[in-house]
């Protein structure tokens, strides 16, 4: 693996940087600068701008509308995106169900759903977890019974991020109760406007509404919305989770947070600069560099068509730990200035506004996408053979 950028890659980087400079909406840039969360309209507008450029689905194969970039180009793109102050794109369509559809979907599925994801028009959410099926996902109970040309779905999902924004949910349902738990699970695409669906908000520790409970009461889902065959849901779910775990490492956004800290350090006096805080930031930067190389190596290995393996669990563990450490360092650096977290305006310091909101929210990143304890179990089993 060559870690030096070639002349073409340097040129590519300049082009992306320039495009970001000219196209990231000022409102969005300001929102990120004050550490706040974009709302649905802002996020969708931004994703629409990327889509027009053909840059929303940069990881997709060219035949499905990807730009045909190498892993290095994708890395450069994501870094420039984060450093320009633009948020990461919502992963549910682009990084999760999209790859499932072009890998396991029928021609009709590809025809019907891929364009909406590529254009940023259809928003998706992930219906995996249930009240008694998180880490032990195979014990999920939401039932889908085949009745002629449709399935009748009954049950409940929980922690469903952006279900209140989404047009569609990709959902794990139980279609057979007579076989081993994993074999009775299927992968169903559900229109969120279907009668019988109720979405109830859950407010998280940062005070925002990201999460939901979703209830299904006799929801009719057309049989053609089944992906793969009945009982194939577990295989598809595992494929999707490895994709989810590599995007969860969040390398580019940790860079942005560290840059924010470096700027803050420079604004302090000499004495402060030489203090423990500067050392802490340097240590974080070194850890980030190690994560970055590992992330890059894993992603580059998929350029020749190799699927993601259990390495994605390692990336998830290290990436999320680092996200938490960086957010904690930020709060400690800002001290009292880190406390206000008004989403709409800066209270006190722009640099540290919402730092404690991010700190609080990121306590969840070692839980979502499969908890880090579960990732350690995966590594022990798949890589160490324990
Ligand atoms: C912010 C956020 C967003 C989320 N978004 C979504 C979403 O969009 N869609 C979705 O489907 N789900 C989502 N989730 C749910 C998430 O995937 C689950 O919370 C996660 O899988 C853990 O399940 P659980 O909460 O039921 O905890 P449990 O499974 O009850 O685990 C509780 C604790 O026990 C540990 N534990 C459990 N089993 C083992 C074991 N075998 N070995 C060692 N330790 C173990 C866990 O690590 C954890 O610390 C989200 C969660 C959060 C917090």
Short mmCIF file of C-alpha atoms and ligand atoms in Angstrom, two decimals:
data_model
loop_
_atom_site.label_atom_id
_atom_site.label_comp_id
_atom_site.label_asym_id
_atom_site.label_seq_id
_atom_site.Cartn_x
_atom_site.Cartn_y
_atom_site.Cartn_z
CA UNK A 1 0.00 0.00 0.00
CA UNK A 2 1.43 3.35 -1.08
CA UNK A 3 0.58 6.12 1.37
CA UNK A 4 1.94 8.97 -0.76
CA UNK A 5 -0.64 10.68 -2.97
CA UNK A 6 0.16 10.63 -6.70
CA UNK A 7 0.05 13.82 -8.78
CA UNK A 8 -3.40 12.86 -10.06
CA UNK A 9 -4.63 12.30 -6.51
CA UNK A 10 -3.28 15.68 -5.40
CA UNK A 11 -5.13 17.26 -8.33
CA UNK A 12 -8.27 15.31 -7.44
CA UNK A 13 -7.99 16.58 -3.87
CA UNK A 14 -7.74 20.18 -5.04
CA UNK A 15 -10.80 19.74 -7.25
CA UNK A 16 -12.86 18.24 -4.42
CA UNK A 17 -11.72 20.95 -2.01
CA UNK A 18 -12.69 23.65 -4.49
CA UNK A 19 -16.09 22.05 -5.13
CA UNK A 20 -16.78 21.83 -1.39
CA UNK A 21 -15.74 25.47 -0.97
CA UNK A 22 -18.20 26.55 -3.65
CA UNK A 23 -21.07 24.20 -2.87
CA UNK A 24 -21.43 23.43 0.84
CA UNK A 25 -24.35 25.70 1.82
CA UNK A 26 -23.33 28.44 4.26
CA UNK A 27 -26.20 27.54 6.59
CA UNK A 28 -24.88 23.98 6.85
CA UNK A 29 -21.30 25.12 7.32
CA UNK A 30 -22.39 27.41 10.17
CA UNK A 31 -24.43 24.61 11.70
CA UNK A 32 -21.39 22.29 11.84
CA UNK A 33 -19.12 25.12 12.98
CA UNK A 34 -21.26 25.64 16.09
CA UNK A 35 -21.30 21.87 16.70
CA UNK A 36 -25.03 21.60 16.01
CA UNK A 37 -27.19 19.01 14.21
CA UNK A 38 -28.63 19.75 10.76
CA UNK A 39 -32.39 19.26 10.44
CA UNK A 40 -34.02 17.01 7.83
CA UNK A 41 -34.43 19.75 5.21
CA UNK A 42 -30.79 20.87 5.49
CA UNK A 43 -29.48 17.31 5.39
CA UNK A 44 -31.62 16.35 2.40
CA UNK A 45 -30.72 19.51 0.50
CA UNK A 46 -27.02 18.73 0.98
CA UNK A 47 -27.44 15.11 -0.10
CA UNK A 48 -29.35 16.34 -3.16
CA UNK A 49 -26.40 18.58 -4.14
CA UNK A 50 -24.03 15.62 -3.85
CA UNK A 51 -26.43 13.44 -5.82
CA UNK A 52 -26.60 15.96 -8.70
CA UNK A 53 -22.84 15.69 -8.91
CA UNK A 54 -23.01 11.86 -8.83
CA UNK A 55 -21.20 11.90 -5.48
CA UNK A 56 -23.80 10.59 -3.06
CA UNK A 57 -23.14 6.91 -3.72
CA UNK A 58 -19.35 7.03 -4.04
CA UNK A 59 -18.87 3.47 -2.75
CA UNK A 60 -21.24 1.90 -5.30
CA UNK A 61 -19.98 0.04 -8.37
CA UNK A 62 -20.08 2.09 -11.54
CA UNK A 63 -22.80 -0.06 -13.07
CA UNK A 64 -25.17 1.14 -10.32
CA UNK A 65 -24.15 4.77 -10.53
CA UNK A 66 -20.95 5.00 -8.48
CA UNK A 67 -18.26 7.39 -9.84
CA UNK A 68 -15.69 4.57 -10.25
CA UNK A 69 -13.28 6.06 -7.72
CA UNK A 70 -10.45 4.16 -6.09
CA UNK A 71 -10.31 3.68 -2.31
CA UNK A 72 -7.80 6.56 -2.14
CA UNK A 73 -10.15 8.89 -4.00
CA UNK A 74 -13.03 7.94 -1.72
CA UNK A 75 -10.82 8.57 1.29
CA UNK A 76 -9.78 11.99 -0.05
CA UNK A 77 -13.39 12.85 -0.81
CA UNK A 78 -14.60 11.99 2.69
CA UNK A 79 -11.78 13.89 4.34
CA UNK A 80 -12.40 17.02 2.25
CA UNK A 81 -16.11 16.69 2.94
CA UNK A 82 -15.54 16.62 6.71
CA UNK A 83 -12.92 19.39 6.72
CA UNK A 84 -15.21 21.64 4.67
CA UNK A 85 -17.75 21.51 7.49
CA UNK A 86 -20.31 19.31 5.73
CA UNK A 87 -21.97 16.46 7.64
CA UNK A 88 -21.63 12.79 6.76
CA UNK A 89 -24.46 11.49 4.62
CA UNK A 90 -27.19 9.37 6.18
CA UNK A 91 -25.92 5.77 5.98
CA UNK A 92 -29.20 3.85 5.80
CA UNK A 93 -29.82 4.11 2.06
CA UNK A 94 -26.34 4.66 0.65
CA UNK A 95 -24.18 2.38 2.83
CA UNK A 96 -26.69 -0.18 4.06
CA UNK A 97 -29.73 -1.10 1.97
CA UNK A 98 -28.18 0.08 -1.33
CA UNK A 99 -25.39 -2.54 -1.30
CA UNK A 100 -27.95 -5.16 -0.16
CA UNK A 101 -30.19 -4.36 -3.11
CA UNK A 102 -27.50 -4.48 -5.78
CA UNK A 103 -26.06 -7.66 -4.23
CA UNK A 104 -29.18 -9.65 -3.29
CA UNK A 105 -32.10 -7.79 -4.93
CA UNK A 106 -34.03 -8.85 -8.02
CA UNK A 107 -33.89 -6.78 -11.22
CA UNK A 108 -37.22 -5.26 -10.20
CA UNK A 109 -35.81 -4.24 -6.79
CA UNK A 110 -32.81 -2.57 -8.42
CA UNK A 111 -35.02 -0.81 -10.93
CA UNK A 112 -37.46 0.37 -8.30
CA UNK A 113 -35.25 1.41 -5.37
CA UNK A 114 -31.67 2.19 -6.37
CA UNK A 115 -32.43 5.44 -8.24
CA UNK A 116 -34.23 6.96 -5.21
CA UNK A 117 -31.17 6.30 -3.02
CA UNK A 118 -28.72 7.53 -5.65
CA UNK A 119 -30.74 10.76 -6.11
CA UNK A 120 -31.10 11.34 -2.37
CA UNK A 121 -34.89 11.31 -2.72
CA UNK A 122 -35.87 8.21 -0.73
CA UNK A 123 -34.88 8.17 2.93
CA UNK A 124 -34.49 4.81 4.65
CA UNK A 125 -34.34 3.55 8.22
CA UNK A 126 -33.11 0.31 9.73
CA UNK A 127 -35.62 -1.95 11.52
CA UNK A 128 -33.40 -4.52 13.22
CA UNK A 129 -33.48 -4.03 17.02
CA UNK A 130 -36.45 -4.94 19.19
CA UNK A 131 -37.04 -4.51 22.94
CA UNK A 132 -35.69 -8.01 23.63
CA UNK A 133 -33.51 -8.43 20.57
CA UNK A 134 -30.48 -6.11 20.43
CA UNK A 135 -27.20 -7.98 20.82
CA UNK A 136 -29.18 -11.19 20.57
CA UNK A 137 -30.72 -10.08 17.29
CA UNK A 138 -31.70 -13.59 16.20
CA UNK A 139 -34.37 -13.68 18.90
CA UNK A 140 -36.40 -10.98 17.12
CA UNK A 141 -40.16 -11.54 17.14
CA UNK A 142 -41.74 -9.12 14.65
CA UNK A 143 -43.87 -11.51 12.63
CA UNK A 144 -44.55 -11.44 8.87
CA UNK A 145 -47.17 -13.96 7.72
CA UNK A 146 -47.59 -14.61 4.03
CA UNK A 147 -51.21 -14.10 2.95
CA UNK A 148 -51.56 -14.45 -0.82
CA UNK A 149 -49.81 -11.54 -2.54
CA UNK A 150 -48.71 -9.79 0.65
CA UNK A 151 -47.21 -10.24 4.13
CA UNK A 152 -49.09 -9.21 7.25
CA UNK A 153 -46.61 -7.65 9.70
CA UNK A 154 -47.16 -7.38 13.47
CA UNK A 155 -44.64 -6.45 16.15
CA UNK A 156 -42.35 -3.70 17.38
CA UNK A 157 -38.93 -2.26 16.57
CA UNK A 158 -36.96 0.08 18.84
CA UNK A 159 -34.05 2.57 18.62
CA UNK A 160 -34.95 3.15 14.98
CA UNK A 161 -32.84 6.15 13.94
CA UNK A 162 -34.62 8.60 11.63
CA UNK A 163 -37.80 6.48 11.37
CA UNK A 164 -39.67 9.81 11.64
CA UNK A 165 -37.81 11.07 8.54
CA UNK A 166 -37.85 7.87 6.52
CA UNK A 167 -39.97 6.93 3.53
CA UNK A 168 -38.94 3.27 3.73
CA UNK A 169 -37.67 0.81 6.31
CA UNK A 170 -35.55 -2.27 5.64
CA UNK A 171 -36.74 -4.65 8.27
CA UNK A 172 -35.85 -8.03 9.74
CA UNK A 173 -39.01 -10.07 10.29
CA UNK A 174 -39.76 -13.60 11.40
CA UNK A 175 -41.42 -15.60 8.64
CA UNK A 176 -40.97 -19.07 10.16
CA UNK A 177 -41.17 -20.04 13.84
CA UNK A 178 -40.66 -23.77 13.30
CA UNK A 179 -36.95 -23.65 12.39
CA UNK A 180 -33.72 -22.53 14.14
CA UNK A 181 -34.00 -18.83 15.09
CA UNK A 182 -31.58 -17.56 12.40
CA UNK A 183 -33.22 -19.59 9.62
CA UNK A 184 -36.68 -18.14 10.21
CA UNK A 185 -35.70 -14.51 9.54
CA UNK A 186 -36.42 -12.61 6.31
CA UNK A 187 -35.50 -9.17 4.93
CA UNK A 188 -38.52 -7.04 4.02
CA UNK A 189 -38.82 -3.51 2.58
CA UNK A 190 -41.67 -1.60 4.24
CA UNK A 191 -43.28 1.64 3.10
CA UNK A 192 -43.40 3.88 6.19
CA UNK A 193 -46.74 5.39 5.07
CA UNK A 194 -48.46 1.97 5.22
CA UNK A 195 -51.60 1.89 7.42
CA UNK A 196 -50.89 0.23 10.78
CA UNK A 197 -47.45 1.79 11.34
CA UNK A 198 -47.02 4.02 14.37
CA UNK A 199 -43.77 5.89 15.02
CA UNK A 200 -43.19 7.13 18.58
CA UNK A 201 -40.23 9.39 19.45
CA UNK A 202 -37.47 8.57 21.94
CA UNK A 203 -35.44 11.58 23.08
CA UNK A 204 -31.82 10.73 23.70
CA UNK A 205 -29.37 12.08 26.28
CA UNK A 206 -28.38 14.99 24.01
CA UNK A 207 -31.98 16.20 24.03
CA UNK A 208 -32.53 15.48 20.34
CA UNK A 209 -35.05 13.31 18.56
CA UNK A 210 -32.95 10.85 16.53
CA UNK A 211 -34.56 7.64 17.77
CA UNK A 212 -37.96 6.01 17.67
CA UNK A 213 -40.10 3.05 18.56
CA UNK A 214 -42.00 1.69 15.56
CA UNK A 215 -45.16 -0.36 16.06
CA UNK A 216 -46.70 -2.58 13.35
CA UNK A 217 -50.35 -3.62 13.59
CA UNK A 218 -51.60 -5.73 10.67
CA UNK A 219 -49.38 -3.87 8.21
CA UNK A 220 -49.80 -5.16 4.65
CA UNK A 221 -46.50 -5.40 2.75
CA UNK A 222 -46.48 -6.53 -0.91
CA UNK A 223 -44.80 -9.96 -1.25
CA UNK A 224 -42.47 -8.57 -3.93
CA UNK A 225 -40.83 -6.42 -1.21
CA UNK A 226 -39.07 -9.51 0.13
CA UNK A 227 -35.34 -9.37 -0.68
CA UNK A 228 -33.75 -12.74 -1.49
CA UNK A 229 -35.87 -15.69 -0.41
CA UNK A 230 -37.71 -16.40 2.84
CA UNK A 231 -35.22 -17.38 5.56
CA UNK A 232 -32.33 -15.52 3.91
CA UNK A 233 -32.64 -12.49 6.21
CA UNK A 234 -29.84 -13.49 8.55
CA UNK A 235 -27.28 -13.80 5.75
CA UNK A 236 -28.32 -10.41 4.36
CA UNK A 237 -28.34 -8.83 7.84
CA UNK A 238 -24.76 -9.91 8.49
CA UNK A 239 -23.60 -8.66 5.07
CA UNK A 240 -25.19 -5.29 5.80
CA UNK A 241 -23.71 -5.01 9.29
CA UNK A 242 -20.13 -5.33 8.03
CA UNK A 243 -20.82 -2.35 5.72
CA UNK A 244 -22.36 -0.42 8.61
CA UNK A 245 -19.34 -1.05 10.82
CA UNK A 246 -16.75 0.35 8.44
CA UNK A 247 -18.64 3.61 7.94
CA UNK A 248 -19.14 3.86 11.71
CA UNK A 249 -15.35 4.32 12.29
CA UNK A 250 -15.87 8.01 11.41
CA UNK A 251 -12.21 8.75 10.56
CA UNK A 252 -12.84 11.96 8.60
CA UNK A 253 -15.08 13.45 11.27
CA UNK A 254 -12.55 12.70 14.04
CA UNK A 255 -10.07 14.71 11.93
CA UNK A 256 -12.49 17.61 11.96
CA UNK A 257 -12.89 17.42 15.76
CA UNK A 258 -9.11 17.28 16.26
CA UNK A 259 -8.63 20.30 13.97
CA UNK A 260 -11.21 22.12 16.08
CA UNK A 261 -9.14 21.32 19.18
CA UNK A 262 -5.91 22.45 17.54
CA UNK A 263 -7.51 25.76 16.59
CA UNK A 264 -8.69 26.16 20.18
CA UNK A 265 -5.22 25.39 21.49
CA UNK A 266 -3.64 28.00 19.22
CA UNK A 267 -6.05 30.60 20.56
CA UNK A 268 -4.84 30.00 24.10
CA UNK A 269 -1.73 31.53 25.62
CA UNK A 270 1.74 29.96 25.43
CA UNK A 271 1.51 28.46 28.88
CA UNK A 272 -1.70 26.66 28.05
CA UNK A 273 -0.30 25.50 24.72
CA UNK A 274 2.54 23.67 26.44
CA UNK A 275 0.19 22.09 28.90
CA UNK A 276 -1.17 18.59 29.12
CA UNK A 277 -3.99 19.53 26.75
CA UNK A 278 -1.62 19.88 23.80
CA UNK A 279 -0.09 16.52 24.63
CA UNK A 280 -3.54 14.95 24.77
CA UNK A 281 -4.44 16.31 21.33
CA UNK A 282 -1.15 15.01 19.92
CA UNK A 283 -1.85 11.54 21.35
CA UNK A 284 -5.31 11.55 19.83
CA UNK A 285 -3.83 12.53 16.49
CA UNK A 286 -1.36 9.64 16.63
CA UNK A 287 -4.17 7.18 17.44
CA UNK A 288 -6.17 8.64 14.57
CA UNK A 289 -3.27 8.10 12.20
CA UNK A 290 -3.10 4.42 13.21
CA UNK A 291 -6.85 4.03 12.73
CA UNK A 292 -6.69 5.83 9.41
CA UNK A 293 -4.08 3.46 7.98
CA UNK A 294 -6.00 0.41 9.19
CA UNK A 295 -9.26 1.78 7.83
CA UNK A 296 -7.61 2.59 4.53
CA UNK A 297 -6.04 -0.86 4.25
CA UNK A 298 -9.39 -2.57 4.92
CA UNK A 299 -11.29 -0.42 2.45
CA UNK A 300 -8.53 -0.69 -0.20
CA UNK A 301 -8.71 -4.49 0.04
CA UNK A 302 -12.32 -4.34 -1.19
CA UNK A 303 -11.29 -2.53 -4.38
CA UNK A 304 -10.64 -5.87 -6.04
CA UNK A 305 -14.15 -7.07 -5.17
CA UNK A 306 -13.30 -8.80 -1.87
CA UNK A 307 -16.17 -8.36 0.62
CA UNK A 308 -15.67 -6.74 4.03
CA UNK A 309 -14.69 -9.27 6.66
CA UNK A 310 -14.56 -9.31 10.46
CA UNK A 311 -11.87 -6.58 10.26
CA UNK A 312 -14.82 -4.18 10.15
CA UNK A 313 -15.47 -5.09 13.81
CA UNK A 314 -11.94 -3.93 14.71
CA UNK A 315 -12.52 -0.64 12.89
CA UNK A 316 -15.80 -0.17 14.68
CA UNK A 317 -14.19 -0.69 18.10
CA UNK A 318 -11.19 1.59 17.54
CA UNK A 319 -13.14 4.27 15.63
CA UNK A 320 -15.89 4.61 18.20
CA UNK A 321 -13.46 4.59 21.14
CA UNK A 322 -11.54 7.39 19.48
CA UNK A 323 -14.71 9.37 18.77
CA UNK A 324 -15.53 9.18 22.47
CA UNK A 325 -12.00 10.13 23.55
CA UNK A 326 -11.91 13.10 21.16
CA UNK A 327 -15.28 14.39 22.34
CA UNK A 328 -14.18 14.05 25.96
CA UNK A 329 -10.91 15.88 25.30
CA UNK A 330 -12.90 18.65 23.63
CA UNK A 331 -15.18 19.08 26.64
CA UNK A 332 -12.22 19.13 29.02
CA UNK A 333 -10.38 21.63 26.87
CA UNK A 334 -13.35 24.00 26.74
CA UNK A 335 -14.17 23.55 30.43
CA UNK A 336 -17.20 25.72 31.31
CA UNK A 337 -17.49 26.92 27.70
CA UNK A 338 -18.36 23.36 26.66
CA UNK A 339 -21.56 23.32 28.68
CA UNK A 340 -24.06 25.26 26.50
CA UNK A 341 -25.60 23.20 23.73
CA UNK A 342 -28.10 25.33 21.92
CA UNK A 343 -28.63 23.89 18.43
CA UNK A 344 -29.80 27.17 16.91
CA UNK A 345 -27.27 29.69 18.21
CA UNK A 346 -23.84 30.01 19.76
CA UNK A 347 -23.86 30.61 23.49
CA UNK A 348 -20.42 31.67 24.65
CA UNK A 349 -17.74 30.11 22.47
CA UNK A 350 -18.39 28.99 18.88
CA UNK A 351 -15.58 26.42 19.09
CA UNK A 352 -16.96 24.74 22.20
CA UNK A 353 -20.68 25.30 21.63
CA UNK A 354 -22.42 21.88 21.77
CA UNK A 355 -19.18 20.07 22.76
CA UNK A 356 -20.97 18.47 25.69
CA UNK A 357 -23.94 17.59 23.43
CA UNK A 358 -21.58 15.64 21.17
CA UNK A 359 -19.87 14.13 24.22
CA UNK A 360 -23.23 12.93 25.53
CA UNK A 361 -24.52 11.60 22.23
CA UNK A 362 -21.29 9.77 21.45
CA UNK A 363 -21.67 7.61 24.57
CA UNK A 364 -24.02 5.70 22.24
CA UNK A 365 -21.51 5.00 19.49
CA UNK A 366 -19.97 2.04 21.32
CA UNK A 367 -23.52 0.60 21.48
CA UNK A 368 -25.08 1.21 18.05
CA UNK A 369 -24.12 -0.87 15.03
CA UNK A 370 -23.69 -3.80 17.45
CA UNK A 371 -22.07 -3.05 20.82
CA UNK A 372 -18.28 -3.08 21.11
CA UNK A 373 -18.46 -6.10 23.44
CA UNK A 374 -20.23 -7.99 20.67
CA UNK A 375 -17.57 -6.84 18.16
CA UNK A 376 -14.91 -8.31 20.46
CA UNK A 377 -16.82 -11.60 20.44
CA UNK A 378 -16.88 -11.48 16.61
CA UNK A 379 -13.12 -10.89 16.46
CA UNK A 380 -12.43 -13.67 18.97
CA UNK A 381 -14.50 -16.12 16.95
CA UNK A 382 -13.72 -15.13 13.37
CA UNK A 383 -10.09 -13.99 13.56
CA UNK A 384 -8.72 -15.82 16.59
CA UNK A 385 -10.85 -18.96 16.20
CA UNK A 386 -11.76 -18.96 19.92
C1 LIG B 1 -28.10 5.97 19.23
C2 LIG B 1 -28.54 4.61 18.80
C3 LIG B 1 -29.00 4.43 17.50
C4 LIG B 1 -29.47 3.17 17.10
N1 LIG B 1 -30.02 3.04 15.85
C5 LIG B 1 -30.57 1.86 15.49
C6 LIG B 1 -31.25 1.73 14.24
O1 LIG B 1 -31.35 2.69 13.45
N2 LIG B 1 -31.80 0.54 13.94
C7 LIG B 1 -31.71 -0.56 14.77
O2 LIG B 1 -32.21 -1.62 14.40
N3 LIG B 1 -31.08 -0.46 15.96
C8 LIG B 1 -30.52 0.71 16.34
N4 LIG B 1 -29.89 0.83 17.57
C9 LIG B 1 -29.91 -0.32 18.48
C10 LIG B 1 -28.55 -0.97 18.69
O3 LIG B 1 -28.18 -1.73 17.58
C11 LIG B 1 -28.64 -1.80 19.99
O4 LIG B 1 -28.81 -0.88 21.06
C12 LIG B 1 -27.43 -2.66 20.21
O5 LIG B 1 -27.36 -3.70 19.27
C13 LIG B 1 -27.42 -3.26 21.65
O6 LIG B 1 -28.62 -3.92 21.93
P1 LIG B 1 -29.44 -3.57 23.27
O7 LIG B 1 -29.60 -2.11 23.37
O8 LIG B 1 -30.68 -4.40 23.27
O9 LIG B 1 -28.51 -4.00 24.48
P2 LIG B 1 -28.29 -5.48 25.03
O10 LIG B 1 -28.17 -6.44 23.92
O11 LIG B 1 -29.35 -5.74 26.06
O12 LIG B 1 -26.88 -5.36 25.74
C14 LIG B 1 -26.72 -4.77 27.04
C15 LIG B 1 -25.23 -4.86 27.40
O13 LIG B 1 -24.81 -6.24 27.50
C16 LIG B 1 -23.70 -6.48 26.64
N5 LIG B 1 -23.84 -7.82 26.03
C17 LIG B 1 -24.97 -8.37 25.50
N6 LIG B 1 -24.69 -9.60 25.03
C18 LIG B 1 -23.39 -9.84 25.24
C19 LIG B 1 -22.52 -10.94 24.96
N7 LIG B 1 -22.96 -12.03 24.33
N8 LIG B 1 -21.21 -10.83 25.29
C20 LIG B 1 -20.73 -9.72 25.91
N9 LIG B 1 -21.52 -8.64 26.22
C21 LIG B 1 -22.82 -8.70 25.89
C22 LIG B 1 -23.79 -5.39 25.56
O14 LIG B 1 -22.53 -5.13 25.00
C23 LIG B 1 -24.31 -4.21 26.35
O15 LIG B 1 -23.26 -3.57 27.03
C24 LIG B 1 -29.41 2.07 17.99
C25 LIG B 1 -28.91 2.24 19.28
C26 LIG B 1 -28.47 3.50 19.69
C27 LIG B 1 -27.98 3.65 21.10
#
